[in-house]
mmCIF file of C-alpha atoms in Angstrom:
data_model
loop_
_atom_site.group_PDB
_atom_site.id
_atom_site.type_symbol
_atom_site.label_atom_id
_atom_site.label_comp_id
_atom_site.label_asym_id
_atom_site.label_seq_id
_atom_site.Cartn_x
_atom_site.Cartn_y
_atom_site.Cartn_z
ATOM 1 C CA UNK G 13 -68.693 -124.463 -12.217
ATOM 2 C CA UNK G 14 -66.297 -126.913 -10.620
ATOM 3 C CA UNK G 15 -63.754 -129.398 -12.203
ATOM 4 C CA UNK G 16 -61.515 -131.666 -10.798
ATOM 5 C CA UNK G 17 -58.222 -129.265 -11.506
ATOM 6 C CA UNK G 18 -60.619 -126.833 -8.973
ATOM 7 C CA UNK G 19 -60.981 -129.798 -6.389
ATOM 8 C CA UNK G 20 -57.400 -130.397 -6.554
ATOM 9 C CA UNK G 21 -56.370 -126.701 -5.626
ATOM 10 C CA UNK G 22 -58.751 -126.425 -3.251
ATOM 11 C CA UNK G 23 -57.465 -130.022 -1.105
ATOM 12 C CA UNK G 24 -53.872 -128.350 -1.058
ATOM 13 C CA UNK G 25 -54.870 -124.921 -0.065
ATOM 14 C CA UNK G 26 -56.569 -127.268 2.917
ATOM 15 C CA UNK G 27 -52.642 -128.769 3.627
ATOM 16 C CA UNK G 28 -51.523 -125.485 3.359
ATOM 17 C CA UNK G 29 -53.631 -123.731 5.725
ATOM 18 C CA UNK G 30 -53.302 -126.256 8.023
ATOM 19 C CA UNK G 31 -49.224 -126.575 7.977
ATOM 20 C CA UNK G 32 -49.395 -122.725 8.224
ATOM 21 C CA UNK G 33 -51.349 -123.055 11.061
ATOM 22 C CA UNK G 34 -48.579 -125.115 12.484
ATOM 23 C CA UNK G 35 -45.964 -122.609 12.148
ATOM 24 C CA UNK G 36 -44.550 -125.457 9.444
ATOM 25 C CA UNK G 37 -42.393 -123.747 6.397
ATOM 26 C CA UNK G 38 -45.265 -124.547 4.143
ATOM 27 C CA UNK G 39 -42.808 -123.681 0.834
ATOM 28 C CA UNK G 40 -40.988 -126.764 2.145
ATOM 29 C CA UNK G 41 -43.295 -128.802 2.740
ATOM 30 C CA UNK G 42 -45.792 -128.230 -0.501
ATOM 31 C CA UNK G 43 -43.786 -127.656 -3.012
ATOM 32 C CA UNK G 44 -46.613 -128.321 -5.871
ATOM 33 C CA UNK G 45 -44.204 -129.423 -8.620
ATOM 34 C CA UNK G 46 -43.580 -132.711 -6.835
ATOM 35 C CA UNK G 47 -46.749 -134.191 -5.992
ATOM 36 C CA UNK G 48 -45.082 -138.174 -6.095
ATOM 37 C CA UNK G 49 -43.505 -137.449 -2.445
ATOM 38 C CA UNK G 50 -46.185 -135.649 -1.414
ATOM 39 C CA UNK G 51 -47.809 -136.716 1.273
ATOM 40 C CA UNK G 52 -44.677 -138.722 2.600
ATOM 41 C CA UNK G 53 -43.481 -135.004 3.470
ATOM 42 C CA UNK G 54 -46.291 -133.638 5.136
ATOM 43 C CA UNK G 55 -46.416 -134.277 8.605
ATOM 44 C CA UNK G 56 -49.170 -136.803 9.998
ATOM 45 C CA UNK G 57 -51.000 -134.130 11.972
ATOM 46 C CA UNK G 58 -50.908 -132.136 9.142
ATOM 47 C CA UNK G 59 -52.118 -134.835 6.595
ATOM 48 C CA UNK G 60 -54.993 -136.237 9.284
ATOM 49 C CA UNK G 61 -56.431 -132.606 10.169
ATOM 50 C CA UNK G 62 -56.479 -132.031 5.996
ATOM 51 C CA UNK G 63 -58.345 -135.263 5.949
ATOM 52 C CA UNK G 64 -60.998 -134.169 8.013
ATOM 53 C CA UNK G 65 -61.662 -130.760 6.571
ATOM 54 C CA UNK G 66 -61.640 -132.171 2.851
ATOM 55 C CA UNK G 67 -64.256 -134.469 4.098
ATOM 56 C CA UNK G 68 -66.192 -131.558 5.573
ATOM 57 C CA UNK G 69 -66.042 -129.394 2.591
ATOM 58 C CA UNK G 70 -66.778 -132.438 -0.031
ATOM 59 C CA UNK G 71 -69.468 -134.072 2.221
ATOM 60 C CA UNK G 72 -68.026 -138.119 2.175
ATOM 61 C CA UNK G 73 -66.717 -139.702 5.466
ATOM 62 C CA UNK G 74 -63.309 -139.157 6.720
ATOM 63 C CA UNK G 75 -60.633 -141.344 5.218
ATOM 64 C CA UNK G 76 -57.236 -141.570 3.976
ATOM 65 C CA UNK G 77 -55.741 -141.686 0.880
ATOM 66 C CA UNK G 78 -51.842 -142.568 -0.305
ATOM 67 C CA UNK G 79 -51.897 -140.058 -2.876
ATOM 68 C CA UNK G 80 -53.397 -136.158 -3.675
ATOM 69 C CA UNK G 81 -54.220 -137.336 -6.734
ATOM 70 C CA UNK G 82 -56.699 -140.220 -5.510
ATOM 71 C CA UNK G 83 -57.945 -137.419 -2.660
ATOM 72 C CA UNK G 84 -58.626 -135.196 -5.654
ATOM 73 C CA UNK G 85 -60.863 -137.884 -7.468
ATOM 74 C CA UNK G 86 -62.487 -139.064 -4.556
ATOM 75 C CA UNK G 87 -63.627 -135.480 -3.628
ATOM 76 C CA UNK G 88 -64.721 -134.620 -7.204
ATOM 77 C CA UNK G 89 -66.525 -137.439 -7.134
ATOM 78 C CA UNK G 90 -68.800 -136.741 -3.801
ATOM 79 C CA UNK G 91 -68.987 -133.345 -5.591
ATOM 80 C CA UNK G 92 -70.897 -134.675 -8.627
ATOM 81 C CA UNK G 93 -72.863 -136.477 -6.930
ATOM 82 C CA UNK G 94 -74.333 -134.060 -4.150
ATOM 83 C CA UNK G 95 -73.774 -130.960 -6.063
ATOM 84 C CA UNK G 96 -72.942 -128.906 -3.089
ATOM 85 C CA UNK G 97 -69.610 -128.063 -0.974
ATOM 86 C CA UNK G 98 -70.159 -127.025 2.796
ATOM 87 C CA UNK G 99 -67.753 -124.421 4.031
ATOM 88 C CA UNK G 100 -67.317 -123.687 8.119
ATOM 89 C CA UNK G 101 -67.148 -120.422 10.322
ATOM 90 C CA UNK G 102 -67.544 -119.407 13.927
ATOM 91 C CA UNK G 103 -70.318 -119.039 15.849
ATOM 92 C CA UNK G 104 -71.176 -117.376 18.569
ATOM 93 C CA UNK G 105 -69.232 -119.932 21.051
ATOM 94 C CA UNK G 106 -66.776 -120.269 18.612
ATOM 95 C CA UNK G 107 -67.833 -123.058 17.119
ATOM 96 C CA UNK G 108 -67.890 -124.113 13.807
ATOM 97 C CA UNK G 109 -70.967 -124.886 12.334
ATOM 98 C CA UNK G 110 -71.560 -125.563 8.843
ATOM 99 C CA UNK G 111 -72.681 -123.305 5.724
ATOM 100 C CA UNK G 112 -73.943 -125.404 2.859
ATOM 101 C CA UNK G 113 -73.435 -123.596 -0.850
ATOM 102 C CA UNK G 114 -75.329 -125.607 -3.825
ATOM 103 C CA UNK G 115 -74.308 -125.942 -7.311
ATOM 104 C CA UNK G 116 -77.322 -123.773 -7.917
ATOM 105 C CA UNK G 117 -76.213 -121.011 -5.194
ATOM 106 C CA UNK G 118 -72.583 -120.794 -6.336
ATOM 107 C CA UNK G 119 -73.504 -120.601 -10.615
ATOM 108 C CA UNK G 120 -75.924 -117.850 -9.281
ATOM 109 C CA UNK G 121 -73.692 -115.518 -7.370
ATOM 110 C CA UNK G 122 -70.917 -116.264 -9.624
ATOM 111 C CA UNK G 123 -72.983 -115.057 -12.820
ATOM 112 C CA UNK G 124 -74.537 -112.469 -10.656
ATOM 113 C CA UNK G 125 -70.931 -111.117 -9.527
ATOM 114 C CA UNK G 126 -69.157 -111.574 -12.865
ATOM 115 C CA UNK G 127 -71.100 -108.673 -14.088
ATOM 116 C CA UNK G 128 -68.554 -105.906 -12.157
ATOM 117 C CA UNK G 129 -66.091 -107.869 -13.320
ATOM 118 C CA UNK G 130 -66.712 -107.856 -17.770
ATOM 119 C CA UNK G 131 -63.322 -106.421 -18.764
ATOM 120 C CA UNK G 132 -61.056 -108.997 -16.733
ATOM 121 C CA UNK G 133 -59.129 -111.105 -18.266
ATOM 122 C CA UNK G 134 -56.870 -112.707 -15.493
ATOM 123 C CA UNK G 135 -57.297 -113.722 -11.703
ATOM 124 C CA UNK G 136 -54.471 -113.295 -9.818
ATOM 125 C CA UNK G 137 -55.395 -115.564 -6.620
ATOM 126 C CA UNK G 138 -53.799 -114.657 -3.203
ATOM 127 C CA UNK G 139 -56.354 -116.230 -1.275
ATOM 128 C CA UNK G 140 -57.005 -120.032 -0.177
ATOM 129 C CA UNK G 141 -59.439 -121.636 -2.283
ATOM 130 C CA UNK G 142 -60.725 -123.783 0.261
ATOM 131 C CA UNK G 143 -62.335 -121.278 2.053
ATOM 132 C CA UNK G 144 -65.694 -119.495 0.852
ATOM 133 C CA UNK G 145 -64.273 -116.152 -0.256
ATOM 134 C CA UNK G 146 -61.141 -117.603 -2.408
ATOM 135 C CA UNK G 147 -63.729 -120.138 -3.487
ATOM 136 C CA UNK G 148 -66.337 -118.058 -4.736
ATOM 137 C CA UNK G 149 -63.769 -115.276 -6.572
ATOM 138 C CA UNK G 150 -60.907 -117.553 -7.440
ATOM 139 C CA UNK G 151 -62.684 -120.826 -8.552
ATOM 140 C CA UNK G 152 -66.347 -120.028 -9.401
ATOM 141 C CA UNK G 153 -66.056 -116.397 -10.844
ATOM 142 C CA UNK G 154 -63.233 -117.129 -13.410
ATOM 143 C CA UNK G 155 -65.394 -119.741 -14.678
ATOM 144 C CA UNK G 156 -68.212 -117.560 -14.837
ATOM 145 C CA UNK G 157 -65.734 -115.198 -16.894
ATOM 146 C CA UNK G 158 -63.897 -118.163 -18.566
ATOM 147 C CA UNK G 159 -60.590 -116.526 -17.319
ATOM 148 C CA UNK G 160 -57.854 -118.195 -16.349
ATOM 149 C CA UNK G 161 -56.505 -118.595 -12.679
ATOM 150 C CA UNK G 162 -52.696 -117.322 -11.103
ATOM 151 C CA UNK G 163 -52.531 -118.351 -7.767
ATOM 152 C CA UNK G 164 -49.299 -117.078 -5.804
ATOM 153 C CA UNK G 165 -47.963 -116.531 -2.076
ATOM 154 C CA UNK G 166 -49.725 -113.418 -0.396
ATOM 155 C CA UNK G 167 -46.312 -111.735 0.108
ATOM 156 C CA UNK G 168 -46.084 -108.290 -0.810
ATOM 157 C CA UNK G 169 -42.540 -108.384 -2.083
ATOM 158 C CA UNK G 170 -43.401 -110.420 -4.897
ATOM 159 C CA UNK G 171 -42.110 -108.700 -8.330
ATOM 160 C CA UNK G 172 -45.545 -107.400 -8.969
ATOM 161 C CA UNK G 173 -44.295 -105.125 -11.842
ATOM 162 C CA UNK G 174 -43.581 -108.102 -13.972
ATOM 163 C CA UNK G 175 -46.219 -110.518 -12.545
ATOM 164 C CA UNK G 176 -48.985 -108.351 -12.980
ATOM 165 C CA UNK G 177 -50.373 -106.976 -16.558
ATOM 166 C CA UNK G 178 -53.081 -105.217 -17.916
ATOM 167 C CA UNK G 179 -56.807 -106.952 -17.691
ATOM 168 C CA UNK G 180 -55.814 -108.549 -14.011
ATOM 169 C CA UNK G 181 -57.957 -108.552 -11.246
ATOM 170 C CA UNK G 182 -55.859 -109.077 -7.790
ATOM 171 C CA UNK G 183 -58.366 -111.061 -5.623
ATOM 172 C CA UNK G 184 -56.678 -110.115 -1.684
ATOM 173 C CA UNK G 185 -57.610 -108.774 1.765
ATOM 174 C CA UNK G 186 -56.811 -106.213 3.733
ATOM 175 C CA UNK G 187 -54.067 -107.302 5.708
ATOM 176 C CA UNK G 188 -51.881 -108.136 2.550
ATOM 177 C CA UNK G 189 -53.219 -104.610 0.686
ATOM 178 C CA UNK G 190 -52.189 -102.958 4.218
ATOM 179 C CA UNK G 191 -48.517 -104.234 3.472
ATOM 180 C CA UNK G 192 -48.977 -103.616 -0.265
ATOM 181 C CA UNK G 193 -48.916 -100.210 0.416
ATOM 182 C CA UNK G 194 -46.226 -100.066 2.969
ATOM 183 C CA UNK G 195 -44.238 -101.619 0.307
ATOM 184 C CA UNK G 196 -44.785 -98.812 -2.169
ATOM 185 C CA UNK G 197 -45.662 -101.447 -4.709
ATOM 186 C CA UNK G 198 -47.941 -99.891 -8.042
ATOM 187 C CA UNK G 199 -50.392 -101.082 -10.533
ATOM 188 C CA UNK G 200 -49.468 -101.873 -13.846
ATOM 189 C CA UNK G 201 -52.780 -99.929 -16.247
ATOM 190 C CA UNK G 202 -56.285 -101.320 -16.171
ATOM 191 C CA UNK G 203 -55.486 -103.681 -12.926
ATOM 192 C CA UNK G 204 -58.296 -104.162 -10.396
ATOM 193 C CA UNK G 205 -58.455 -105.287 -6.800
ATOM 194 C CA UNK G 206 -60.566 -106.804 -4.919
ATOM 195 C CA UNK G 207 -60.838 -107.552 -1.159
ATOM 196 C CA UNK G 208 -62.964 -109.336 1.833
ATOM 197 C CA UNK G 209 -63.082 -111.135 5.040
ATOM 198 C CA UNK G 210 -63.051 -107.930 7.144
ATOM 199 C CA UNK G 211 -63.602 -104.061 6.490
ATOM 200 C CA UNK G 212 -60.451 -102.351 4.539
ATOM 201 C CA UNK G 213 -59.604 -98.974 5.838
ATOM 202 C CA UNK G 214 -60.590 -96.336 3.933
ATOM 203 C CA UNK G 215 -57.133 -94.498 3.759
ATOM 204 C CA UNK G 216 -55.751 -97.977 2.603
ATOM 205 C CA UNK G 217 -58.183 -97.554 -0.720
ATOM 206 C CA UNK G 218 -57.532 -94.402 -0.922
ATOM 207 C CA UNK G 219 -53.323 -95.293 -0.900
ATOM 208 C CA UNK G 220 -54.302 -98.107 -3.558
ATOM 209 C CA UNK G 221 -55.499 -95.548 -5.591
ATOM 210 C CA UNK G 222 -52.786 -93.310 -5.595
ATOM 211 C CA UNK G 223 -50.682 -96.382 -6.497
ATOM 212 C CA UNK G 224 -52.811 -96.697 -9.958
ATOM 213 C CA UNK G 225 -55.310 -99.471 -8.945
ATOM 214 C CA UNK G 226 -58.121 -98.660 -11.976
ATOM 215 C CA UNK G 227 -60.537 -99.608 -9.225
ATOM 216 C CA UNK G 228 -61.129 -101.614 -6.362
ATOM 217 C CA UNK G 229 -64.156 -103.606 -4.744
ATOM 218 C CA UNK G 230 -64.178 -104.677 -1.637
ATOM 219 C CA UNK G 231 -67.237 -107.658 -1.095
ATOM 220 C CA UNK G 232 -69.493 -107.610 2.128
ATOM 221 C CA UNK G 233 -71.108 -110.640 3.027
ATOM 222 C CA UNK G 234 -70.232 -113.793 5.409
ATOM 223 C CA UNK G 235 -69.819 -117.784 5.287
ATOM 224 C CA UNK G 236 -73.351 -117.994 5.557
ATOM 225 C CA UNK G 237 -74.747 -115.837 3.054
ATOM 226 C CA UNK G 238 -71.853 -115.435 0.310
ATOM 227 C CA UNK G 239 -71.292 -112.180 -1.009
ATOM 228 C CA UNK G 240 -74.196 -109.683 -0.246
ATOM 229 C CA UNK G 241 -73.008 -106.444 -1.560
ATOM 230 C CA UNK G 242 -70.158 -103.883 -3.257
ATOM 231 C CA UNK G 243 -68.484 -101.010 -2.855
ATOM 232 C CA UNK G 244 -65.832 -98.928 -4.813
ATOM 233 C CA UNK G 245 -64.738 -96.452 -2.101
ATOM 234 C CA UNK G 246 -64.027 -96.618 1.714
ATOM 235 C CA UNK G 247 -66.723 -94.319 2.540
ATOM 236 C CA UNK G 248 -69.527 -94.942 -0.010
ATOM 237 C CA UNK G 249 -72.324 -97.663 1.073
ATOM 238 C CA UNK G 250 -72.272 -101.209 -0.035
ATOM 239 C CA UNK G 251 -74.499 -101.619 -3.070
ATOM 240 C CA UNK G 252 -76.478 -105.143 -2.661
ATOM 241 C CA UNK G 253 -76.263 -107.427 -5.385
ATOM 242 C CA UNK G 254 -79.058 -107.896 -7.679
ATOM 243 C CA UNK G 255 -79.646 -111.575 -6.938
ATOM 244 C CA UNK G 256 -80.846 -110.704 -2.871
ATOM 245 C CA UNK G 257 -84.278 -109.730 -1.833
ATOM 246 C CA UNK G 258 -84.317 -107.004 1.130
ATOM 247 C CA UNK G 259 -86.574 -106.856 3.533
ATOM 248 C CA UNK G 260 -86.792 -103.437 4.599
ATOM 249 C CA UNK G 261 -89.028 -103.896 8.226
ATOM 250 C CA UNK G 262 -86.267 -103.386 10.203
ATOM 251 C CA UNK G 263 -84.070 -101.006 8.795
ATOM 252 C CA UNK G 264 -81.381 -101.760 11.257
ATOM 253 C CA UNK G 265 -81.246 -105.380 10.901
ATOM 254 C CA UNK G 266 -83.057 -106.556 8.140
ATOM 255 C CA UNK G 267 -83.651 -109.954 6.338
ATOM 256 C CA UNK G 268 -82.186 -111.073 3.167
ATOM 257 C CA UNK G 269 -83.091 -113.542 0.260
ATOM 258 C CA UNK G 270 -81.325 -115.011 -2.506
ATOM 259 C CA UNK G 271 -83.864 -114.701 -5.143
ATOM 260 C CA UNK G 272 -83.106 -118.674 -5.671
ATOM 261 C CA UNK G 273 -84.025 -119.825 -2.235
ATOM 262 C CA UNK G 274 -87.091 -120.083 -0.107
ATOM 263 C CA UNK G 275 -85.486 -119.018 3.069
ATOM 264 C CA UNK G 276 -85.274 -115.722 4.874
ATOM 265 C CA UNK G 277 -81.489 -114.898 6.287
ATOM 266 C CA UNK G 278 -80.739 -112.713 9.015
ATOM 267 C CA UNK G 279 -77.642 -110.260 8.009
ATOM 268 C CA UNK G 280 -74.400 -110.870 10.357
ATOM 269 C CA UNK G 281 -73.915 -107.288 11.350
ATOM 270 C CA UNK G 282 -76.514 -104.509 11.661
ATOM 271 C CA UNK G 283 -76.683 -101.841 9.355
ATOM 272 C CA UNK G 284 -78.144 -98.662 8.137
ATOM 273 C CA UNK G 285 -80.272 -99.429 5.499
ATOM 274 C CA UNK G 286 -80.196 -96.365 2.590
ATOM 275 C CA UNK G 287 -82.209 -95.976 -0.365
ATOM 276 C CA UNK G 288 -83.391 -99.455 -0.216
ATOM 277 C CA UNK G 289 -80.802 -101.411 -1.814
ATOM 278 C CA UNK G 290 -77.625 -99.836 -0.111
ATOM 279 C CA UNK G 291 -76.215 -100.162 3.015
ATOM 280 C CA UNK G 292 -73.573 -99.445 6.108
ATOM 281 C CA UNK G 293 -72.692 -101.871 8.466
ATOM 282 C CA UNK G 294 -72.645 -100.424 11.919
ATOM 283 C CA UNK G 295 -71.252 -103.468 14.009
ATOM 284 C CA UNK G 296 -71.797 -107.224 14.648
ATOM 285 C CA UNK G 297 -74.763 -108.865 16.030
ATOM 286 C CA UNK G 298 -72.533 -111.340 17.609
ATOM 287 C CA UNK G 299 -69.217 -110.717 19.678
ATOM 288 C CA UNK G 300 -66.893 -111.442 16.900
ATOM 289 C CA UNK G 301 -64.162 -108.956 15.987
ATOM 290 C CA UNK G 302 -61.584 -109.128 12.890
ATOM 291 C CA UNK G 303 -57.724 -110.271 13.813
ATOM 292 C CA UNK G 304 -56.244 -109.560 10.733
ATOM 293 C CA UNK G 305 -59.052 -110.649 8.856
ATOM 294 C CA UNK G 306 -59.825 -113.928 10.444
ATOM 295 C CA UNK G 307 -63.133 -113.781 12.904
ATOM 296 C CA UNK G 308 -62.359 -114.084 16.263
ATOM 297 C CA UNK G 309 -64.221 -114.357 19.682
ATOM 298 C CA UNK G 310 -63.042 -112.480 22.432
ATOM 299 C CA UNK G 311 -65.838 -114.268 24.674
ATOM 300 C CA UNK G 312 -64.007 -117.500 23.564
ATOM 301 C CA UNK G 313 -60.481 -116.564 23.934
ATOM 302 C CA UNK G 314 -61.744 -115.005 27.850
ATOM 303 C CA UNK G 315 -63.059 -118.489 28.726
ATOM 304 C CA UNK G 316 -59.846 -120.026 27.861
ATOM 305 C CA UNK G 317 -57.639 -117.618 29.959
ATOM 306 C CA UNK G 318 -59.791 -118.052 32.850
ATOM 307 C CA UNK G 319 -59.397 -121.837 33.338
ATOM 308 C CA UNK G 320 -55.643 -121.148 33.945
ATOM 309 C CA UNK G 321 -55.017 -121.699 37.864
ATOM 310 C CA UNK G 322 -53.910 -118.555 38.495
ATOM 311 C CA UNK G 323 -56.055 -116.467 36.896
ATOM 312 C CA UNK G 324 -59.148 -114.851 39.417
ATOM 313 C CA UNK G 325 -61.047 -113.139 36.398
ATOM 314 C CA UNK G 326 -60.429 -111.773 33.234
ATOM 315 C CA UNK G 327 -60.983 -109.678 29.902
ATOM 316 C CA UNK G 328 -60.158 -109.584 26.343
ATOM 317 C CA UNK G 329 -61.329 -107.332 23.956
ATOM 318 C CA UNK G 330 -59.512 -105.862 20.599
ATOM 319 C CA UNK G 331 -56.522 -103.466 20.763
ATOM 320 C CA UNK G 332 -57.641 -99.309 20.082
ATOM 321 C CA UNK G 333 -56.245 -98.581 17.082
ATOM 322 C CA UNK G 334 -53.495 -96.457 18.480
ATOM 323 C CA UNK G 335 -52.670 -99.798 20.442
ATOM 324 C CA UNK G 336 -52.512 -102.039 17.354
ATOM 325 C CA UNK G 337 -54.775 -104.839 15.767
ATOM 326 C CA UNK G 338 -54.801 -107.590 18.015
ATOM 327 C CA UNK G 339 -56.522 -108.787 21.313
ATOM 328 C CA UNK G 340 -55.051 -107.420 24.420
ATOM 329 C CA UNK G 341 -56.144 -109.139 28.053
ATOM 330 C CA UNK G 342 -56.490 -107.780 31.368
ATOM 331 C CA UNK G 343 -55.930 -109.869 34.479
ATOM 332 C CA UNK G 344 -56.935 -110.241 38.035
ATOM 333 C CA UNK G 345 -54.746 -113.326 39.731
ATOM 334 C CA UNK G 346 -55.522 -115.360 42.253
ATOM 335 C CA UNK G 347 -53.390 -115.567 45.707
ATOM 336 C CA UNK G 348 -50.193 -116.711 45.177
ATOM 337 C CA UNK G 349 -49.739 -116.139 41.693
ATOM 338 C CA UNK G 350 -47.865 -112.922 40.599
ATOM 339 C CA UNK G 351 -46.910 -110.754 37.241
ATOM 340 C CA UNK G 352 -44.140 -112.658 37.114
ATOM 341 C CA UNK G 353 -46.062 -115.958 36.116
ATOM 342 C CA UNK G 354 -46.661 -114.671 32.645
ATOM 343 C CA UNK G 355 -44.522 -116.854 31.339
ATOM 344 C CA UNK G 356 -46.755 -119.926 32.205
ATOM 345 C CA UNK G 357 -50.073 -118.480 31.521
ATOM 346 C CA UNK G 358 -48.947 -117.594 27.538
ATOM 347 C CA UNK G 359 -47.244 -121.179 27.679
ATOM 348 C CA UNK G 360 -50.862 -122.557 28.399
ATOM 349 C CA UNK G 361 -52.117 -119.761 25.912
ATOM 350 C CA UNK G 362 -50.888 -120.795 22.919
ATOM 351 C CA UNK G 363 -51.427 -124.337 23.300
ATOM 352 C CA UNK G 364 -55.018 -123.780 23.847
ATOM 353 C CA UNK G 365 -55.714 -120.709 21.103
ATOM 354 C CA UNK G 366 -54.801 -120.170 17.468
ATOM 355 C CA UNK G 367 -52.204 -117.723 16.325
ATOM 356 C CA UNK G 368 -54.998 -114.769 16.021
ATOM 357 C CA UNK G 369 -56.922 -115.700 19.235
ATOM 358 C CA UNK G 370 -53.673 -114.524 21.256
ATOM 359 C CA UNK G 371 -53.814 -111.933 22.837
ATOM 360 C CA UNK G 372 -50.807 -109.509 22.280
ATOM 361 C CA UNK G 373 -51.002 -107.254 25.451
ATOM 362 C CA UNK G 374 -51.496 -108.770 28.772
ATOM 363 C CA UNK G 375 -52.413 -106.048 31.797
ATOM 364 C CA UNK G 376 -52.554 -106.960 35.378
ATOM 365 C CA UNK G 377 -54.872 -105.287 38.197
ATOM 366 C CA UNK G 378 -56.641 -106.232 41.590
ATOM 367 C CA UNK G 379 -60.347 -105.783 39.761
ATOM 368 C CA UNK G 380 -61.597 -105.709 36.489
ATOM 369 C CA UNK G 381 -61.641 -101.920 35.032
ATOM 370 C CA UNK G 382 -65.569 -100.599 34.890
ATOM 371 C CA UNK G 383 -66.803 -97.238 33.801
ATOM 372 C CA UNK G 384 -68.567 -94.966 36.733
ATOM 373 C CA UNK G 385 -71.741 -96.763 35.748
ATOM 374 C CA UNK G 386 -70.300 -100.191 36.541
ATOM 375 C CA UNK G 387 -70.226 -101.322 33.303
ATOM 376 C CA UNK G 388 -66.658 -102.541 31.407
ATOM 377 C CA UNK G 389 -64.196 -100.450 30.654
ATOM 378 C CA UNK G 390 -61.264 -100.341 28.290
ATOM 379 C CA UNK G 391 -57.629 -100.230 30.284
#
């Protein structure tokens, strides 16, 4: 279910991410056909924080290694021996905390989710590996098919026409199949898509269609659980996935089971529960919102903003969709500080948040906006 070519990928998705979340030109920097020089040109905050997070996911102390090769080996290793890989997310503080997957948990959703999948006959990866949902459908699922693996750049001007052929499945998320369409890009015959990490607009399925997708599947679930459920169309409910136990006491928020382990699960958003195995998600039980698919608290991002000097009080919350997709922040400022010291306070800003926890919009005002009843209000 994992082999040491899959360990390999995973460790310089990790290098990847974390150049990219350096603003580094990550083409430069990784260029995979010359792995000899490799880590000589990757930056040393780059090649420590990769360190750390292969450790994580792999489960062996932090250490260093001269080569991605050795890294590779090492990691496998630890994998063989533990038989599990522990991915990260956000909690409520915005925190990560750990999410432990077993051998036994990945071969069963794997198997379990391979069964939508019986005519592919190609993944085409745009997803990092090295985090749970490019792990579980572009590592463990095409073994679970015994299909091979094309991993590529999520850009959307890639020459898709000749890339792409018949029998693919297109493992993305919504951001990149927002820009697919904007790009007026089309599907070859009998290509699928699949996407995750945050809800995908109906009207964007319904513009994949029209492009010639055969079908598309977008995955509910979290870091936590995996993938729960399925659906094939923006407004249908997701179908749960024969290998969870429902519990249907609460139909709002009720507890799920993978029919492997002992343990009850709480679901991360609550839903309405229909017809016993189907459901709707009707919004998160914590105060996480989706930034262009990565989860992001606004809670987080407020306490941040507020230990600036000159800000009094503050609020984020997530742009109206007329607005945009981002977080937006209003301000109250403390004496002597005026509109004009924006500058300084998105200086502070992004040293402090990552490139999704920024807000876009920043809107000034002597109180905090509140409905009639006292309560917050959107500005």
């Amino acid at each position: 279910m994992l082999n040491k070519n899959d360990v390999k990928r995973m460790i310089s998705d990790i290098f990847r991410t974390e150049a990219a979340r350096r603003r580094l030109d990550v083409l430069a920097v990784l260029e995979p056909d010359e792995e000899e020089d490799f880590f000589s040109r990757v930056p040393q905050e780059v090649r420590e924080a990769a360190f750390q997070k292969a450790a994580a996911l792999f489960n062996y102390e932090p250490r260093e290694f001269s080569s991605l090769d050795l890294m590779s080996d090492y990691a496998f290793a630890s994998f063989v021996q533990k038989r599990r890989v522990t991915f990260f997310t956000s909690g409520t503080t915005g925190e990560p905390k750990p999410c432990v997957h077993s051998l036994e948990m990945m071969e069963e959703e794997a198997f379990g989710v391979a069964k939508l999948f019986k005519n592919t006959k190609r993944v085409v990866s745009l997803v990092p590996s090295c985090h749970l949902y490019g792990f579980s459908f572009t590592v463990t699922l095409p073994h679970a098919l015994r299909v091979p693996v094309l991993a590529l750049p999520a850009l959307p001007t890639q020459p898709w026409d000749k890339i792409l052929r018949s029998g693919d499945l297109i493992v993305g998320f919504p951001l990149f199949w927002n820009y697919w369409t904007r790009m007026k890009n089309t599907f070859p015959r009998r290509v699928e898509a699949l996407s995750s990490t945050a809800p995908c607009k109906p009207e964007i399925i319904q513009a994949l269609y029209a492009a010639g997708v055969s079908r598309f599947t977008e995955i509910y679930g979290a870091s936590e659980t995996g993938a729960i459920a399925y659906r094939h169309r923006g407004q249908d409910p997701f179908e749960i996935f024969p290998f969870w136990e429902i519990s249907s006491q609460s139909p709002v928020l009720p507890r799920i089971r993978r029919l492997s382990q002992p343990q009850w699960q709480e679901l991360p958003d609550y839903v309405s529960l229909q017809k016993g195995r189907f459901l709707l998600p009707l919004g998160r039980t914590d105060d996480c919102v989706q930034v262009a698919g990565v989860n992001v608290y606004p809670k987080r991002v407020e306490k941040v903003l507020a230990s600036h000097p000159a800000v009094k009080a503050c609020r984020v919350r997530l742009m109206r969709p007329d607005e945009g997709e981002r977080l937006k922040a209003f301000i109250v400022l403390n004496e002597g500080y005026t509109p004009e010291h924006l500058g300084i306070i998105r200086t502070y800003l992004a040293r402090r948040l990552t490139v999704h926890e920024y807000p876009r919009s920043f809107t000034f005002g002597e109180s905090l906006p509140v409905s009639s009843l006292g309560k917050d209000a959107d500005w």
